[in-house]
Tab-separated table of C-alpha atoms in Angstrom:
chain	number	residue	atom	x	y	z
A	1	SER	CA	0.000	0.000	0.000
A	2	VAL	CA	1.363	3.414	-0.905
A	3	THR	CA	0.495	6.173	1.487
A	4	ALA	CA	1.002	9.584	0.040
A	5	ARG	CA	0.241	12.863	1.636
A	6	THR	CA	1.219	16.444	1.685
A	7	LYS	CA	3.317	17.013	4.711
A	8	SER	CA	1.014	18.548	7.240
A	9	PRO	CA	2.710	19.883	10.334
A	10	THR	CA	2.438	17.615	13.317
A	11	VAL	CA	-0.283	18.928	15.581
A	12	ILE	CA	0.883	19.533	19.109
A	13	PHE	CA	-2.273	20.229	21.076
A	14	GLY	CA	-0.582	22.360	23.725
A	15	GLY	CA	-3.148	24.678	25.250
A	16	PHE	CA	-5.963	22.388	24.181
A	17	THR	CA	-4.710	19.547	26.351
A	18	ASP	CA	-4.260	21.936	29.252
A	19	ASN	CA	-7.885	23.009	28.909
A	20	VAL	CA	-9.073	19.402	28.788
A	21	LYS	CA	-7.071	18.625	31.913
A	22	ALA	CA	-8.622	21.598	33.672
A	23	ILE	CA	-12.135	20.498	32.720
A	24	LEU	CA	-11.601	16.894	33.756
A	25	ASP	CA	-9.685	17.841	36.888
A	26	ASP	CA	-8.482	14.247	37.001
A	27	ASP	CA	-4.987	13.436	35.719
A	28	GLU	CA	-5.590	9.697	35.758
A	29	LEU	CA	-8.760	10.030	33.696
A	30	TYR	CA	-6.995	12.363	31.255
A	31	GLU	CA	-4.059	9.986	30.761
A	32	GLU	CA	-6.450	7.129	30.102
A	33	ALA	CA	-8.439	9.116	27.557
A	34	ALA	CA	-5.323	10.533	25.873
A	35	SER	CA	-3.702	7.109	25.543
A	36	GLU	CA	-6.757	5.930	23.602
A	37	SER	CA	-7.594	8.992	21.519
A	38	PHE	CA	-4.167	10.245	20.400
A	39	PRO	CA	-3.118	7.022	18.583
A	40	VAL	CA	-6.430	7.045	16.714
A	41	TYR	CA	-5.955	10.682	15.704
A	42	ASN	CA	-2.303	10.257	14.706
A	43	LYS	CA	-3.016	7.242	12.493
A	44	SER	CA	-6.158	8.633	10.879
A	45	HIS	CA	-4.366	11.891	10.015
A	46	MET	CA	-1.188	10.027	9.029
A	47	ILE	CA	1.082	12.459	10.822
A	48	SER	CA	4.808	12.350	10.122
A	49	LEU	CA	7.464	12.345	12.802
A	50	GLU	CA	11.175	12.908	12.323
A	51	LEU	CA	13.419	10.024	13.299
A	52	PRO	CA	15.830	10.837	16.148
A	53	ASP	CA	18.874	10.209	13.960
A	54	ARG	CA	17.457	12.592	11.325
A	55	THR	CA	17.605	9.938	8.607
A	56	GLY	CA	14.067	10.760	7.572
A	57	ASP	CA	10.438	10.776	8.665
A	58	VAL	CA	8.159	7.950	9.640
A	59	ILE	CA	4.486	8.179	8.732
A	60	ILE	CA	2.135	7.012	11.457
A	61	THR	CA	-0.400	4.720	9.776
A	62	SER	CA	-2.100	1.444	10.549
A	63	PHE	CA	-0.272	-0.084	7.567
A	64	GLY	CA	3.151	0.213	9.178
A	65	GLU	CA	2.031	-0.432	12.736
A	66	LEU	CA	3.870	-3.316	14.386
A	67	GLY	CA	2.797	-2.754	17.971
A	68	LYS	CA	1.025	-0.208	20.134
A	69	ASN	CA	3.809	2.348	19.798
A	70	GLU	CA	5.995	0.800	17.092
A	71	PHE	CA	5.925	1.690	13.409
A	72	LEU	CA	8.068	0.313	10.610
A	73	ASP	CA	10.028	2.649	8.356
A	74	PRO	CA	10.853	0.280	5.467
A	75	ARG	CA	13.065	2.834	3.741
A	76	THR	CA	15.623	2.742	6.563
A	77	ALA	CA	14.707	-0.775	7.777
A	78	GLN	CA	14.119	0.641	11.239
A	79	VAL	CA	11.297	0.521	13.751
A	80	ALA	CA	10.294	3.858	15.287
A	81	ILE	CA	9.058	3.942	18.874
A	82	ILE	CA	6.427	6.674	19.197
A	83	ASP	CA	5.059	8.775	22.033
A	84	HIS	CA	1.550	9.354	20.686
A	85	VAL	CA	0.551	12.043	23.168
A	86	LYS	CA	3.695	14.152	22.709
A	87	GLN	CA	3.751	13.249	18.999
A	88	VAL	CA	7.466	12.532	18.872
A	89	CYS	CA	9.637	9.607	17.885
A	90	THR	CA	11.549	8.785	21.047
A	91	GLU	CA	13.903	6.132	19.645
A	92	VAL	CA	14.498	3.691	16.820
A	93	ARG	CA	15.719	0.125	16.629
A	94	PRO	CA	16.780	-2.067	13.701
A	95	ALA	CA	13.883	-4.016	12.257
A	96	MET	CA	14.011	-7.781	12.750
A	97	ASP	CA	14.041	-10.072	9.717
A	98	GLU	CA	10.452	-11.183	10.279
A	99	GLU	CA	9.340	-7.529	10.332
A	100	LEU	CA	10.808	-6.829	6.893
A	101	PRO	CA	9.408	-7.826	3.485
A	102	SER	CA	10.746	-10.733	1.477
A	103	PRO	CA	13.474	-9.977	-1.100
A	104	TYR	CA	10.871	-10.364	-3.886
A	105	ILE	CA	8.472	-7.819	-2.364
A	106	GLU	CA	11.321	-5.516	-1.381
A	107	GLU	CA	12.478	-5.343	-4.998
A	108	TYR	CA	9.088	-4.017	-6.079
A	109	ARG	CA	8.752	-1.787	-3.023
A	110	CYS	CA	12.104	-0.107	-3.671
A	111	ALA	CA	11.372	0.413	-7.370
A	112	LEU	CA	7.949	1.907	-6.681
A	113	ASP	CA	9.318	4.005	-3.835
A	114	ALA	CA	11.858	5.572	-6.203
A	115	GLU	CA	9.246	6.387	-8.852
A	116	ILE	CA	6.735	7.807	-6.375
A	117	LEU	CA	9.454	9.984	-4.817
A	118	LYS	CA	9.963	11.565	-8.246
A	119	TYR	CA	6.237	12.234	-8.495
A	120	ILE	CA	6.098	13.618	-4.945
A	121	SER	CA	8.950	16.053	-5.615
A	122	GLU	CA	7.093	17.426	-8.647
A	123	ALA	CA	3.495	17.457	-7.395
A	124	TYR	CA	3.880	17.939	-3.649
A	125	PRO	CA	6.782	20.255	-2.764
A	126	LYS	CA	6.110	19.718	0.938
A	127	GLY	CA	5.008	16.142	0.569
A	128	PHE	CA	6.392	12.764	1.466
A	129	THR	CA	5.496	9.128	1.048
A	130	SER	CA	5.865	5.789	2.743
A	131	PHE	CA	5.525	2.202	1.545
A	132	ASN	CA	5.068	-0.923	3.544
A	133	PHE	CA	5.434	-4.440	2.331
A	134	GLU	CA	1.782	-5.128	1.695
A	135	ILE	CA	2.526	-3.065	-0.780
A	136	ASN	CA	0.720	-0.015	0.619
A	137	ALA	CA	1.656	3.509	-0.398
A	138	SER	CA	0.796	6.585	1.603
A	139	LEU	CA	1.209	9.927	-0.137
A	140	ILE	CA	0.942	12.948	2.123
A	141	ASP	CA	1.254	16.652	1.479
A	142	THR	CA	0.302	19.944	3.027
A	143	MET	CA	-0.597	22.486	0.414
A	144	TYR	CA	-0.955	25.285	2.914
A	145	SER	CA	-0.629	25.668	6.655
A	146	ASN	CA	-4.382	25.085	6.898
A	147	GLY	CA	-4.825	22.274	4.406
A	148	SER	CA	-3.644	18.769	3.600
A	149	TRP	CA	-3.826	16.059	0.976
A	150	ARG	CA	-3.862	12.422	2.023
A	151	SER	CA	-4.052	9.482	-0.330
A	152	VAL	CA	-3.668	5.772	0.259
A	153	TRP	CA	-3.131	3.335	-2.594
A	154	ASN	CA	-3.505	-0.391	-2.066
A	155	ILE	CA	-1.678	-2.455	-4.673
A	156	GLU	CA	-2.506	-6.116	-5.177
A	157	PHE	CA	-0.465	-8.423	-7.364
A	158	LYS	CA	-2.503	-11.175	-9.025
A	159	ASP	CA	0.215	-13.440	-10.315
A	160	ASP	CA	-2.221	-16.047	-11.666
A	161	ILE	CA	-3.552	-13.610	-14.272
A	162	GLN	CA	-0.439	-11.401	-14.534
A	163	LEU	CA	-2.317	-8.347	-13.326
A	164	VAL	CA	-1.696	-5.630	-10.758
A	165	GLU	CA	-4.762	-3.911	-9.322
A	166	LEU	CA	-4.825	-0.535	-7.549
A	167	SER	CA	-7.466	1.006	-5.331
A	168	GLY	CA	-6.992	4.545	-4.116
A	169	LYS	CA	-8.601	6.611	-1.371
A	170	LEU	CA	-7.943	10.350	-1.642
A	171	GLN	CA	-8.837	12.859	1.035
A	172	VAL	CA	-8.448	16.631	0.930
A	173	GLY	CA	-8.955	18.785	3.998
A	174	ALA	CA	-8.840	22.559	4.194
A	175	HIS	CA	-9.740	25.181	6.770
A	176	TYR	CA	-10.351	28.726	5.594
A	177	PHE	CA	-10.743	31.511	8.136
A	178	GLU	CA	-11.274	35.153	7.304
A	179	GLU	CA	-13.645	36.655	9.836
A	180	GLY	CA	-15.621	33.485	9.285
A	181	ASN	CA	-15.098	29.724	9.264
A	182	VAL	CA	-15.275	27.448	6.203
A	183	GLN	CA	-14.021	23.872	6.224
A	184	LEU	CA	-13.622	21.378	3.400
A	185	ASP	CA	-13.423	17.619	3.755
A	186	ALA	CA	-13.514	15.981	0.317
A	187	LYS	CA	-13.039	12.264	-0.336
A	188	HIS	CA	-12.658	10.272	-3.513
A	189	GLU	CA	-12.092	6.601	-4.335
A	190	CYS	CA	-10.799	5.131	-7.573
A	191	GLN	CA	-9.596	1.855	-9.055
A	192	ASP	CA	-7.322	0.868	-11.908
A	193	SER	CA	-5.040	-1.924	-13.062
A	194	THR	CA	-1.936	-2.640	-15.131
A	195	ILE	CA	-0.084	-5.617	-16.540
A	196	ALA	CA	2.404	-7.305	-14.205
A	197	GLN	CA	5.979	-6.656	-15.364
A	198	CYS	CA	9.475	-6.526	-13.952
A	199	ALA	CA	9.920	-4.330	-10.874
A	200	GLU	CA	11.237	-1.233	-12.694
A	201	ASP	CA	8.630	-1.251	-15.491
A	202	CYS	CA	5.824	-2.035	-13.086
A	203	ALA	CA	6.867	0.855	-10.831
A	204	ILE	CA	6.811	3.313	-13.746
A	205	SER	CA	3.362	2.118	-14.804
A	206	LEU	CA	1.924	2.275	-11.278
A	207	ALA	CA	3.362	5.733	-10.607
A	208	SER	CA	1.852	6.946	-13.886
A	209	ILE	CA	-1.579	5.613	-12.908
A	210	ILE	CA	-1.393	7.267	-9.492
A	211	ARG	CA	-0.311	10.552	-11.052
A	212	HIS	CA	-3.177	10.394	-13.566
A	213	HIS	CA	-5.919	9.777	-10.993
A	214	GLU	CA	-4.657	12.340	-8.497
A	215	THR	CA	-4.195	15.015	-11.170
A	216	GLU	CA	-7.663	14.297	-12.537
A	217	TYR	CA	-9.237	14.529	-9.083
A	218	LEU	CA	-7.423	17.769	-8.275
A	219	ALA	CA	-8.647	19.260	-11.565
A	220	SER	CA	-12.220	18.261	-10.747
A	221	LEU	CA	-11.936	19.909	-7.328
A	222	GLU	CA	-10.604	23.119	-8.864
A	223	ALA	CA	-13.454	23.158	-11.394
A	224	SER	CA	-16.093	22.529	-8.725
A	225	TYR	CA	-14.897	25.095	-6.240
A	226	SER	CA	-14.211	27.806	-8.798
A	227	ASN	CA	-17.994	28.260	-8.933
A	228	LEU	CA	-18.489	28.455	-5.183
A	229	PRO	CA	-18.623	32.284	-4.959
A	230	ASP	CA	-21.678	32.305	-7.230
A	231	THR	CA	-23.324	29.165	-5.837
A	232	THR	CA	-22.705	27.841	-2.345
A	233	PHE	CA	-21.015	30.931	-0.905
A	234	LYS	CA	-23.809	33.243	-1.993
A	235	ASP	CA	-25.907	31.745	0.800
A	236	LEU	CA	-23.312	32.662	3.405
A	237	ARG	CA	-22.946	36.009	5.150
A	238	ARG	CA	-19.476	36.445	3.714
A	239	LYS	CA	-20.630	38.814	0.950
A	240	LEU	CA	-23.257	41.556	0.812
A	241	PRO	CA	-26.021	40.843	-1.747
A	242	VAL	CA	-25.470	44.012	-3.796
A	243	THR	CA	-21.873	45.162	-3.354
A	244	ARG	CA	-20.427	41.601	-3.332
A	245	THR	CA	-17.669	42.735	-0.982
A	246	LEU	CA	-16.475	41.275	2.287
A	247	PHE	CA	-18.649	42.168	5.221
A	248	PRO	CA	-16.788	44.927	7.141
A	249	TRP	CA	-16.837	43.407	10.593
A	250	HIS	CA	-14.201	45.927	11.683
A	251	ASN	CA	-16.541	48.848	10.921
A	252	THR	CA	-20.130	47.714	11.359
A	253	MET	CA	-21.160	51.216	12.524
A	254	GLN	CA	-21.695	52.165	8.888
A	255	PHE	CA	-24.942	50.192	8.862
A	256	SER	CA	-28.073	51.903	10.142
A	257	LEU	CA	-29.259	48.861	12.065
A	258	THR	CA	-26.077	48.854	14.100
A	259	ARG	CA	-26.345	52.591	14.727
A	260	ASP	CA	-29.972	52.260	15.809
A	261	ILE	CA	-29.204	49.410	18.198
A	262	SER	CA	-26.209	51.275	19.569
A	263	LYS	CA	-28.357	54.355	20.114
A	264	GLU	CA	-31.032	52.391	21.943
A	265	LEU	CA	-28.505	50.624	24.170
A	266	GLY	CA	-26.458	53.737	24.733
A	267	ILE	CA	-23.371	52.086	23.328
A	268	GLY	CA	-20.498	54.345	22.349
A	269	LYS	CA	-21.546	57.301	24.492
């Protein structure tokens, strides 16, 4: 499985966790809740954590999970030990033989990893990817500080019919805030296949298919949301019906209703 995503910054909850602790007023209860919720969040958002030796990043996904706090980084053949609550990689250890893919699978994994890295460098400047030996690819990228792209591609080799099948799940999240709050959570699934070939040729073909589907989906998103100002957004308070300009929250006194209310309440005197 190939997990690709734009590299969203790891979310350290900071003040949020302090507030939760204050509300609960029970450290033991908080630790219990955090130990259950943070791993779920980290894996579902596929956060990336830098390895202590700075040899790279490990993506936290269920595909590479070996144990409760252990995640395989096949690229460096290491196992990262994670502190889910602090969202840091505390240490690494060499992966054992039984935790690594067979030489046959590793040949394909390495070839596909190399091709997808080329694609990532072109399409996702802040992105990164991870492969495990299922083969599962995770592609991750953060387009902006308030948005992310996550895609997971499952690749199944059907040797009996010399076919390789792909199924992809793409997810785009964005949070727009300008004196208002608009959030986007778009999901898309797709399938494709190619002829089974040698590792290098197969990797080129699979990377091309992934590129095609992701580019096509991104284009469809751009086309859909280019019409939002005249469709969906027209029902929001973001724009005035006649002037079509941003609502001046910083100077609402220009509107008679505000002046009348202020006069009645004696505000501003």
